[in-house]
Short mmCIF file of C-alpha atoms in Angstrom, two decimals:
data_model
loop_
_atom_site.label_atom_id
_atom_site.label_comp_id
_atom_site.label_asym_id
_atom_site.label_seq_id
_atom_site.Cartn_x
_atom_site.Cartn_y
_atom_site.Cartn_z
CA MET A 1310 124.81 -38.87 -19.38
CA GLU A 1311 128.17 -40.06 -18.04
CA LYS A 1312 129.90 -37.06 -19.62
CA ALA A 1313 127.33 -34.67 -18.13
CA SER A 1314 127.76 -36.12 -14.65
CA GLN A 1315 131.54 -35.84 -14.91
CA ILE A 1316 131.35 -32.18 -15.84
CA LEU A 1317 128.79 -31.38 -13.15
CA MET A 1318 130.91 -33.05 -10.48
CA THR A 1319 134.18 -31.32 -11.43
CA ALA A 1320 133.84 -29.03 -8.42
CA HIS A 1321 133.94 -32.07 -6.16
CA SER A 1322 137.17 -33.47 -7.60
CA ALA A 1323 140.83 -32.56 -7.07
CA ILE A 1324 141.44 -29.05 -5.72
CA GLN A 1325 143.51 -26.65 -7.80
CA HIS A 1326 145.73 -24.29 -5.81
CA VAL A 1327 145.57 -20.64 -6.83
CA ASN A 1328 148.50 -18.31 -6.18
CA VAL A 1329 146.99 -14.82 -6.13
CA GLN A 1330 148.70 -11.90 -4.47
CA PRO A 1331 146.16 -10.05 -2.32
CA GLY A 1332 146.17 -6.30 -1.74
CA LEU A 1333 144.16 -3.81 0.25
CA LYS A 1334 145.78 -0.62 -1.03
CA LYS A 1335 146.91 0.32 -4.49
CA GLY A 1336 150.51 -0.69 -4.97
CA GLN A 1337 150.57 -3.19 -2.12
CA THR A 1338 151.51 -6.78 -2.92
CA THR A 1339 150.43 -8.25 0.40
CA THR A 1340 147.67 -7.43 2.85
CA PRO A 1341 148.03 -6.75 6.53
CA SER A 1342 146.69 -9.48 8.75
CA PHE A 1343 144.68 -8.43 11.76
CA LYS A 1344 144.83 -10.62 14.83
CA ILE A 1345 141.52 -12.38 15.31
CA LYS A 1346 139.69 -14.19 18.06
CA VAL A 1347 137.35 -16.97 16.98
CA THR A 1348 134.38 -18.13 19.03
CA LYS A 1349 133.20 -21.49 17.76
CA ASP A 1350 130.07 -23.61 17.81
CA ILE A 1351 127.57 -20.99 18.90
CA PRO A 1352 123.99 -22.32 18.59
CA TYR A 1353 121.78 -19.99 16.56
CA GLN A 1354 118.51 -21.90 16.73
CA VAL A 1355 116.77 -24.03 19.33
CA LEU A 1356 114.42 -26.80 18.24
CA VAL A 1357 111.59 -28.01 20.45
CA ASP A 1358 110.40 -31.58 20.02
CA ALA A 1359 106.89 -32.99 20.47
CA ASN A 1360 107.52 -33.46 24.19
CA GLY A 1361 108.49 -29.83 24.70
CA LYS A 1362 112.19 -30.60 25.11
CA SER A 1363 114.64 -28.21 23.50
CA ARG A 1364 117.71 -29.30 21.59
CA HIS A 1365 120.24 -27.91 19.16
CA HIS A 1366 120.49 -29.49 15.73
CA GLU A 1367 124.13 -30.26 14.92
CA LYS A 1368 123.95 -27.95 11.91
CA HIS A 1369 122.41 -25.03 13.77
CA HIS A 1370 125.73 -23.57 14.89
CA LEU A 1371 128.03 -20.79 13.76
CA ASN A 1372 131.50 -19.37 14.35
CA VAL A 1373 132.34 -15.70 14.89
CA ALA A 1374 135.80 -14.23 14.13
CA VAL A 1375 136.65 -10.80 15.54
CA PRO A 1376 139.72 -8.68 14.67
CA THR A 1377 140.27 -7.77 18.31
CA GLU A 1378 143.01 -5.14 18.01
CA LEU A 1379 141.27 -3.40 15.13
CA LEU A 1380 138.03 -3.39 17.10
CA ALA A 1381 139.79 -1.87 20.11
CA SER A 1382 141.11 0.97 17.94
CA SER A 1383 137.84 1.61 16.09
CA PRO A 1384 136.51 5.13 16.79
CA THR A 1385 132.98 3.79 17.08
CA GLY A 1386 133.89 0.55 18.82
CA LEU A 1387 132.07 -1.30 16.03
CA LEU A 1388 133.09 -3.10 12.86
CA PRO A 1389 131.16 -4.20 9.74
CA VAL A 1390 129.76 -7.74 9.81
CA VAL A 1391 129.87 -10.29 7.00
CA MET A 1392 128.06 -13.63 7.21
CA HIS A 1393 129.14 -16.35 4.77
CA VAL A 1394 127.00 -19.32 3.68
CA HIS A 1395 128.83 -22.34 2.23
CA GLY A 1396 127.87 -24.33 -0.85
CA GLY A 1397 127.53 -28.04 -1.55
CA GLY A 1398 124.56 -28.48 -3.86
CA TRP A 1399 122.10 -28.20 -0.92
CA LYS A 1400 123.15 -31.78 -0.07
CA ARG A 1401 126.53 -31.48 1.63
CA GLY A 1402 128.98 -29.01 3.13
CA ASP A 1403 129.70 -27.46 6.50
CA ARG A 1404 131.41 -24.42 8.00
CA TYR A 1405 134.43 -26.58 8.93
CA LYS A 1406 134.99 -28.29 5.58
CA GLU A 1407 137.87 -26.66 3.69
CA PHE A 1408 136.68 -27.95 0.34
CA TYR A 1409 133.55 -25.81 0.46
CA GLY A 1410 135.50 -22.65 1.29
CA ALA A 1411 133.86 -21.51 4.52
CA PRO A 1412 136.98 -21.77 6.75
CA PHE A 1413 139.02 -19.65 4.33
CA MET A 1414 136.24 -17.12 3.86
CA GLY A 1415 135.64 -16.73 7.59
CA GLN A 1416 139.31 -16.21 8.33
CA ALA A 1417 140.08 -13.95 5.36
CA LEU A 1418 137.05 -11.71 5.90
CA ALA A 1419 138.24 -11.03 9.44
CA GLU A 1420 142.03 -11.08 8.97
CA LYS A 1421 142.26 -9.26 5.66
CA LEU A 1422 139.17 -7.07 5.56
CA GLY A 1423 138.93 -6.22 9.23
CA CYS A 1424 135.29 -7.26 9.38
CA ILE A 1425 133.63 -9.39 12.00
CA SER A 1426 132.96 -12.60 10.10
CA VAL A 1427 130.28 -15.18 10.77
CA ILE A 1428 130.34 -18.60 9.09
CA ILE A 1429 127.38 -20.89 9.54
CA SER A 1430 126.26 -24.45 9.01
CA TYR A 1431 122.71 -25.30 7.95
CA ARG A 1432 120.70 -28.44 7.31
CA VAL A 1433 121.69 -30.16 4.08
CA GLY A 1434 120.15 -33.10 2.28
CA GLU A 1435 116.63 -32.03 3.28
CA ARG A 1436 113.75 -30.65 1.26
CA PHE A 1437 113.66 -26.96 0.57
CA PRO A 1438 112.90 -24.51 2.25
CA ALA A 1439 114.70 -25.97 5.29
CA HIS A 1440 118.00 -24.49 4.05
CA ALA A 1441 116.61 -20.98 3.59
CA GLU A 1442 114.84 -21.08 6.94
CA ASP A 1443 118.12 -21.99 8.66
CA VAL A 1444 120.03 -19.18 6.97
CA ALA A 1445 117.29 -16.75 7.99
CA SER A 1446 117.52 -18.00 11.59
CA ALA A 1447 121.28 -17.40 11.54
CA ILE A 1448 120.67 -13.87 10.26
CA ALA A 1449 118.25 -13.35 13.14
CA TRP A 1450 120.92 -14.48 15.60
CA VAL A 1451 123.36 -11.95 14.13
CA TYR A 1452 120.71 -9.22 14.24
CA LYS A 1453 120.07 -9.83 17.94
CA ASN A 1454 123.53 -10.79 19.21
CA ILE A 1455 126.40 -9.52 17.08
CA ALA A 1456 126.60 -6.17 18.88
CA ALA A 1457 127.98 -8.05 21.88
CA PHE A 1458 130.96 -9.00 19.71
CA GLY A 1459 131.46 -5.43 18.46
CA GLY A 1460 129.47 -5.88 15.26
CA ASP A 1461 127.71 -2.92 13.66
CA ILE A 1462 124.16 -3.94 12.80
CA GLU A 1463 123.96 -0.98 10.43
CA ARG A 1464 126.68 -2.55 8.26
CA PHE A 1465 125.68 -6.17 7.76
CA PHE A 1466 126.54 -8.03 4.55
CA LEU A 1467 125.89 -11.51 3.21
CA THR A 1468 128.16 -13.68 1.10
CA GLY A 1469 127.47 -17.16 -0.21
CA HIS A 1470 128.98 -19.71 -2.57
CA SER A 1471 127.17 -22.00 -5.03
CA ALA A 1472 124.07 -23.28 -3.21
CA GLY A 1473 124.88 -20.79 -0.46
CA ALA A 1474 124.88 -18.00 -3.05
CA HIS A 1475 121.44 -19.14 -4.17
CA LEU A 1476 120.21 -18.98 -0.58
CA VAL A 1477 121.56 -15.53 0.30
CA SER A 1478 120.31 -14.11 -3.01
CA LEU A 1479 116.85 -15.56 -2.54
CA ILE A 1480 116.61 -14.32 1.05
CA ALA A 1481 117.69 -10.81 0.05
CA LEU A 1482 115.05 -10.68 -2.70
CA ASP A 1483 112.15 -12.50 -1.02
CA ALA A 1484 111.63 -10.90 2.38
CA GLN A 1485 109.34 -13.65 3.70
CA TYR A 1486 112.28 -15.57 5.18
CA VAL A 1487 113.72 -12.81 7.35
CA ASN A 1488 110.27 -11.41 8.13
CA ALA A 1489 109.35 -14.79 9.60
CA VAL A 1490 112.16 -14.46 12.17
CA GLY A 1491 111.53 -10.83 13.03
CA VAL A 1492 114.29 -9.22 10.99
CA PRO A 1493 113.66 -6.29 8.61
CA ILE A 1494 114.92 -6.90 5.09
CA SER A 1495 116.77 -3.56 5.26
CA PHE A 1496 119.14 -5.15 7.79
CA ILE A 1497 120.94 -6.66 4.77
CA LYS A 1498 123.08 -3.89 3.32
CA GLY A 1499 124.66 -5.87 0.49
CA VAL A 1500 125.05 -9.35 -1.00
CA ALA A 1501 128.16 -10.87 -2.59
CA SER A 1502 126.94 -13.94 -4.48
CA ILE A 1503 129.71 -16.28 -5.65
CA SER A 1504 129.13 -18.90 -8.37
CA GLY A 1505 125.45 -18.95 -7.57
CA ILE A 1506 122.37 -20.59 -9.05
CA TYR A 1507 119.63 -18.06 -9.82
CA THR A 1508 117.44 -19.95 -12.30
CA LEU A 1509 116.89 -23.40 -10.83
CA SER A 1510 115.32 -24.89 -13.93
CA HIS A 1511 118.16 -24.05 -16.35
CA PRO A 1512 121.20 -22.20 -14.97
CA MET A 1513 123.46 -23.25 -17.88
CA ASP A 1514 123.46 -22.35 -21.54
CA GLY A 1515 121.51 -24.58 -23.90
CA GLY A 1516 117.92 -23.97 -22.90
CA PHE A 1517 115.54 -25.79 -20.61
CA ASN A 1518 116.01 -29.12 -22.36
CA GLY A 1519 119.76 -28.83 -22.92
CA TRP A 1520 121.63 -31.90 -21.76
CA ALA A 1521 123.69 -29.98 -19.17
CA ASN A 1522 120.56 -28.49 -17.57
CA TRP A 1523 118.76 -31.83 -17.72
CA ALA A 1524 121.66 -33.57 -15.94
CA TYR A 1525 121.95 -30.73 -13.44
CA ARG A 1526 118.28 -31.00 -12.49
CA LYS A 1527 118.63 -34.77 -12.20
CA VAL A 1528 121.58 -34.49 -9.80
CA TYR A 1529 120.64 -31.46 -7.74
CA ILE A 1530 117.11 -30.13 -8.19
CA HIS A 1531 114.58 -32.95 -8.09
CA GLY A 1532 115.70 -34.33 -4.74
CA THR A 1533 115.79 -30.94 -3.02
CA PHE A 1534 113.07 -28.88 -4.70
CA GLY A 1535 110.71 -31.55 -6.01
CA ASP A 1536 109.44 -32.15 -9.53
CA VAL A 1537 107.12 -29.17 -10.03
CA VAL A 1538 108.41 -26.38 -12.29
CA LYS A 1539 106.32 -23.82 -10.42
CA ASP A 1540 108.12 -24.69 -7.19
CA TRP A 1541 111.48 -24.27 -8.90
CA GLU A 1542 110.51 -20.80 -10.03
CA LEU A 1543 109.26 -19.79 -6.58
CA ALA A 1544 112.69 -20.78 -5.23
CA SER A 1545 114.63 -19.00 -8.00
CA PRO A 1546 116.11 -15.56 -7.17
CA ILE A 1547 115.62 -14.34 -10.73
CA THR A 1548 111.85 -14.74 -10.36
CA TYR A 1549 111.80 -12.00 -7.73
CA VAL A 1550 114.09 -9.70 -9.69
CA ARG A 1551 111.64 -9.82 -12.58
CA LYS A 1552 108.70 -9.30 -10.26
CA ILE A 1553 110.37 -6.27 -8.70
CA ALA A 1554 111.12 -4.90 -12.17
CA ALA A 1555 107.43 -5.16 -13.00
CA GLU A 1556 106.45 -3.42 -9.78
CA ILE A 1557 108.92 -0.59 -10.39
CA LEU A 1558 107.39 -0.15 -13.83
CA LYS A 1559 103.92 -0.18 -12.30
CA ASP A 1560 104.96 2.53 -9.84
CA LYS A 1561 106.30 4.69 -12.65
CA VAL A 1562 103.25 4.24 -14.87
CA GLU A 1563 100.85 4.98 -12.01
CA GLY A 1564 102.93 7.98 -10.95
CA ALA A 1565 102.84 9.42 -14.44
CA GLU A 1566 99.09 8.92 -14.72
CA SER A 1567 98.34 10.45 -11.33
CA ALA A 1568 100.65 13.47 -11.65
CA PRO A 1569 98.63 16.69 -11.20
CA ALA A 1570 98.28 18.94 -14.21
CA PRO A 1571 100.44 22.08 -14.03
CA ALA A 1572 98.62 25.32 -13.34
CA PRO A 1573 97.78 27.22 -16.53
CA PRO A 1574 99.77 30.40 -17.14
CA SER A 1575 98.30 33.61 -15.76
CA VAL A 1576 96.19 35.56 -18.24
CA THR A 1577 95.98 39.35 -17.88
CA SER A 1578 93.53 41.75 -19.50
CA THR A 1579 96.26 42.97 -21.80
CA ALA A 1580 97.47 39.60 -23.08
CA SER A 1581 95.92 36.36 -24.17
CA THR A 1582 97.33 32.88 -24.45
CA SER A 1583 96.19 30.41 -27.04
CA SER A 1584 95.30 26.97 -25.80
CA SER A 1585 97.83 25.47 -28.16
CA SER A 1586 100.69 27.06 -26.21
CA ILE A 1587 99.74 25.58 -22.84
CA GLU A 1588 101.61 22.36 -22.00
CA THR A 1589 99.67 19.62 -20.25
CA PRO A 1590 101.03 16.42 -18.78
CA MET A 1591 100.72 13.30 -20.87
CA SER A 1592 100.62 9.77 -19.55
CA PRO A 1593 102.87 7.27 -21.29
CA PRO A 1594 101.44 6.19 -24.65
CA ARG A 1595 99.08 3.25 -24.31
CA GLU A 1596 101.12 1.17 -26.72
CA GLN A 1597 104.33 1.89 -24.75
CA LYS A 1598 102.69 0.85 -21.48
CA ASP A 1599 101.38 -2.32 -23.08
CA GLU A 1600 104.80 -3.13 -24.48
CA LEU A 1601 106.57 -2.68 -21.13
CA LEU A 1602 103.93 -4.50 -19.13
CA THR A 1603 104.10 -7.36 -21.61
CA LYS A 1604 107.87 -7.49 -21.29
CA PHE A 1605 108.11 -7.37 -17.51
CA GLY A 1606 104.71 -8.74 -16.57
CA ASP A 1607 101.88 -7.25 -14.55
CA PRO A 1608 102.81 -7.35 -10.84
CA LEU A 1609 99.14 -7.63 -9.94
CA ALA A 1610 98.76 -10.77 -12.00
CA SER A 1611 100.00 -14.22 -11.07
CA PRO A 1612 103.69 -14.70 -11.87
CA ARG A 1613 104.39 -16.43 -15.15
CA ARG A 1614 105.24 -20.09 -14.79
CA SER A 1615 107.41 -22.03 -17.20
CA GLY A 1616 104.87 -24.78 -17.73
CA GLU A 1617 101.72 -22.81 -18.48
CA HIS A 1618 102.00 -22.41 -22.23
CA ASP A 1619 103.69 -25.61 -23.32
CA GLU A 1620 103.95 -29.10 -21.95
CA ASP A 1621 107.43 -28.99 -20.42
CA GLY A 1622 108.05 -25.24 -20.26
CA THR A 1623 110.81 -25.40 -22.88
CA LYS A 1624 109.61 -22.67 -25.20
CA GLN A 1625 108.82 -20.06 -22.54
CA ALA A 1626 111.95 -20.83 -20.51
CA GLU A 1627 114.16 -20.37 -23.56
CA GLU A 1628 112.37 -17.18 -24.60
CA GLU A 1629 112.74 -15.69 -21.12
CA GLN A 1630 116.44 -16.58 -20.98
CA LYS A 1631 117.04 -15.08 -24.43
CA GLU A 1632 115.08 -11.97 -23.46
CA MET A 1633 117.19 -11.39 -20.36
CA LEU A 1634 120.43 -11.74 -22.34
CA GLU A 1635 119.33 -9.40 -25.10
CA THR A 1636 118.28 -6.65 -22.72
CA SER A 1637 121.49 -5.17 -21.36
CA THR A 1638 120.53 -1.63 -20.33
CA PRO A 1639 117.89 -0.62 -17.77
CA PRO A 1640 114.83 0.46 -19.77
CA ILE A 1641 112.77 1.89 -16.91
CA VAL A 1642 115.21 3.82 -14.71
CA SER A 1643 117.79 6.51 -15.29
CA VAL A 1644 121.38 5.35 -14.96
CA ILE A 1645 123.73 7.52 -12.91
CA GLY A 1646 126.81 5.83 -14.23
CA SER A 1647 128.20 2.60 -15.53
CA TYR A 1648 131.73 1.58 -16.28
CA LYS A 1649 133.88 -1.48 -16.82
CA ASP A 1650 137.10 -1.87 -14.91
CA ALA A 1651 138.99 -3.86 -17.53
CA LYS A 1652 142.07 -4.26 -15.36
CA ASN A 1653 140.14 -5.98 -12.60
CA ASN A 1654 137.61 -7.63 -14.94
CA THR A 1655 134.71 -6.02 -13.12
CA GLU A 1656 131.56 -4.38 -14.44
CA HIS A 1657 129.72 -1.76 -12.41
CA LEU A 1658 126.23 -0.36 -12.79
CA THR A 1659 124.90 2.37 -10.51
CA VAL A 1660 121.32 3.61 -10.72
CA ASP A 1661 119.20 6.12 -8.88
CA LEU A 1662 116.60 3.70 -7.55
CA ILE A 1663 116.80 0.74 -5.19
CA GLY A 1664 113.73 -1.40 -5.53
CA SER A 1665 110.24 0.05 -5.72
CA LYS A 1666 108.11 1.82 -3.17
CA ASN A 1667 107.11 -1.63 -1.87
CA HIS A 1668 110.56 -3.22 -1.88
CA TYR A 1669 113.99 -2.71 -0.43
CA VAL A 1670 116.68 -4.53 -2.36
CA PRO A 1671 120.33 -4.36 -1.27
CA PRO A 1672 123.17 -3.90 -3.76
CA PHE A 1673 124.52 -7.10 -5.32
CA LEU A 1674 128.00 -8.22 -6.31
CA VAL A 1675 127.72 -11.21 -8.66
CA ILE A 1676 130.95 -13.21 -8.87
CA ASN A 1677 131.85 -16.14 -11.07
CA ALA A 1678 134.96 -18.26 -11.32
CA GLU A 1679 136.74 -18.18 -14.65
CA SER A 1680 135.76 -21.83 -15.10
CA ASP A 1681 132.48 -22.26 -13.27
CA LEU A 1682 130.76 -25.46 -14.47
CA GLY A 1683 128.73 -23.35 -16.89
CA LEU A 1684 127.18 -21.33 -14.06
CA GLU A 1685 128.83 -18.17 -15.36
CA TYR A 1686 125.96 -18.14 -17.86
CA ASP A 1687 123.37 -17.82 -15.09
CA GLY A 1688 125.55 -15.26 -13.31
CA ARG A 1689 125.50 -13.03 -16.37
CA VAL A 1690 121.75 -13.50 -16.81
CA PHE A 1691 121.14 -12.63 -13.16
CA PHE A 1692 123.41 -9.56 -13.31
CA THR A 1693 121.62 -8.38 -16.45
CA ALA A 1694 118.23 -8.88 -14.78
CA LEU A 1695 119.31 -6.84 -11.76
CA GLY A 1696 120.37 -4.00 -14.04
CA ASP A 1697 117.15 -4.19 -16.03
CA ALA A 1698 115.21 -3.94 -12.79
CA GLY A 1699 117.10 -0.76 -11.89
CA LEU A 1700 118.94 -2.33 -8.98
CA ILE A 1701 122.52 -1.65 -7.94
CA ALA A 1702 124.69 -4.47 -9.25
CA GLU A 1703 128.29 -5.31 -10.03
CA TYR A 1704 129.77 -8.28 -11.82
CA ALA A 1705 133.24 -9.84 -11.53
CA SER A 1706 134.96 -12.90 -12.95
CA ILE A 1707 137.91 -14.22 -10.93
CA PRO A 1708 140.80 -15.30 -13.18
CA THR A 1709 142.54 -18.68 -12.77
CA THR A 1710 139.82 -20.07 -10.48
CA ASN A 1711 137.22 -22.79 -10.85
CA HIS A 1712 133.98 -23.51 -9.04
CA ALA A 1713 135.80 -25.18 -6.15
CA THR A 1714 138.69 -22.75 -5.71
CA VAL A 1715 136.96 -19.41 -6.11
CA THR A 1716 136.24 -19.23 -2.36
CA ARG A 1717 139.88 -19.86 -1.56
CA SER A 1718 141.27 -16.99 -3.62
CA TYR A 1719 142.37 -13.64 -2.22
CA ALA A 1720 141.23 -12.11 -5.52
CA THR A 1721 137.66 -12.99 -4.48
CA ILE A 1722 138.23 -11.42 -1.07
CA GLU A 1723 139.48 -8.24 -2.74
CA LYS A 1724 136.36 -7.97 -4.90
CA ILE A 1725 134.18 -8.39 -1.83
CA ARG A 1726 136.25 -5.82 0.06
CA ASP A 1727 135.88 -3.24 -2.70
CA PHE A 1728 132.15 -3.91 -2.96
CA ILE A 1729 131.64 -3.49 0.79
CA ARG A 1730 133.68 -0.31 0.85
CA ARG A 1731 131.74 1.23 -2.04
CA THR A 1732 128.43 0.24 -0.50
CA ILE A 1733 129.32 1.69 2.90
CA ASN A 1734 130.40 4.89 1.19
CA GLN A 1735 127.13 5.12 -0.68
CA LEU A 1736 125.22 4.57 2.54
CA ASN A 1737 127.21 7.33 4.21
CA GLY A 1738 127.13 9.66 1.23
CA VAL A 1739 130.91 9.56 0.83
CA GLU A 1740 132.78 9.62 -2.46
CA ILE A 1741 134.27 6.29 -3.44
CA ASP A 1742 137.78 7.75 -3.83
CA ASP A 1743 137.73 8.99 -0.23
CA LEU A 1744 137.12 5.56 1.24
CA GLU A 1745 139.52 4.46 3.94
CA ILE A 1746 140.61 0.90 4.55
CA LEU A 1747 138.09 -1.08 6.55
#
């Protein structure tokens, strides 16, 4: 137990300094720095007590950094917006604490990328879903107010680290949080999730009952999310990826079954056509439909829970984790292209479908540190699940970084920059190679 606690708390020990040369253009060794203006301590939510008095919680504040000269020269007078959510195990952290990376991220996103950056604080040390509700409230503030700073609400992106990555991923996949504050889920155009937790019950290798996952739950999960496995799953981003995958499959199966039969060929008095030569539509074989619905689940049924078929959920949790790792290519959508950028240690997967007819899901960039407390396992599982669901996803591992330093590396900023540029190009229908610097 002592060994497990030491490993889990590595991210909260001495900081390693990473010397990474940034670059915005090919061949450059340093990036330009745009002059920025920072507006601090803006309240994004007002609380009303039992006596009707309003007050601002100390954590319900954010900072906005604007590259002023770049904004002044922008043809549209608007710049993309990136909001970053810090980590800290849902128990600690703040937008001002260097250790958790938010100050660096806020400054680098504005100075190096030329985006308007927003870094937020949120309530920590409380029971979930307080954290997610606060992040959603901050998103609502951006949605309603960022245009006054020159922010383009059509180009809004989320980034998060560790617990913050869990929160932004969950919010982007489960629309209830932004819907509750009057924001359409389509407002989020992309998510860069850094060293995140996507499977709350067992984000590390070794299965549900592995010692690392047991110690992790003991330190981080029980106090924030309670002791019920079902509640952990409802707060796990991967749960909603699998649900969306099932709904996409359902759409495809129903579409195939309801497709009208083609008109029979014309028959003239001088020619006849045998019935055997007329093609008719066929629905997917029953056994194929059963196999796929078994694999991804029926979206009309209750979601599977890790404790339903065995006492502690061990068997099903391990089977689901193994299943996600073994399935590496999307089985229910056509892939436009996939490639691995070996030089930059990045994998890319592009598909022709975002979500299902009932869901909008933004593109994801999943990032892990080279040494990430074992969370790189969950990052790979989550990336694989996104691909299997037919969603746009990229994966990157940042060399020479650990869980604590990955949000203080310009290599991380570069990955986010490239992801944002590609996503904006795809939104605008522009080829990736033609993309200009932000």
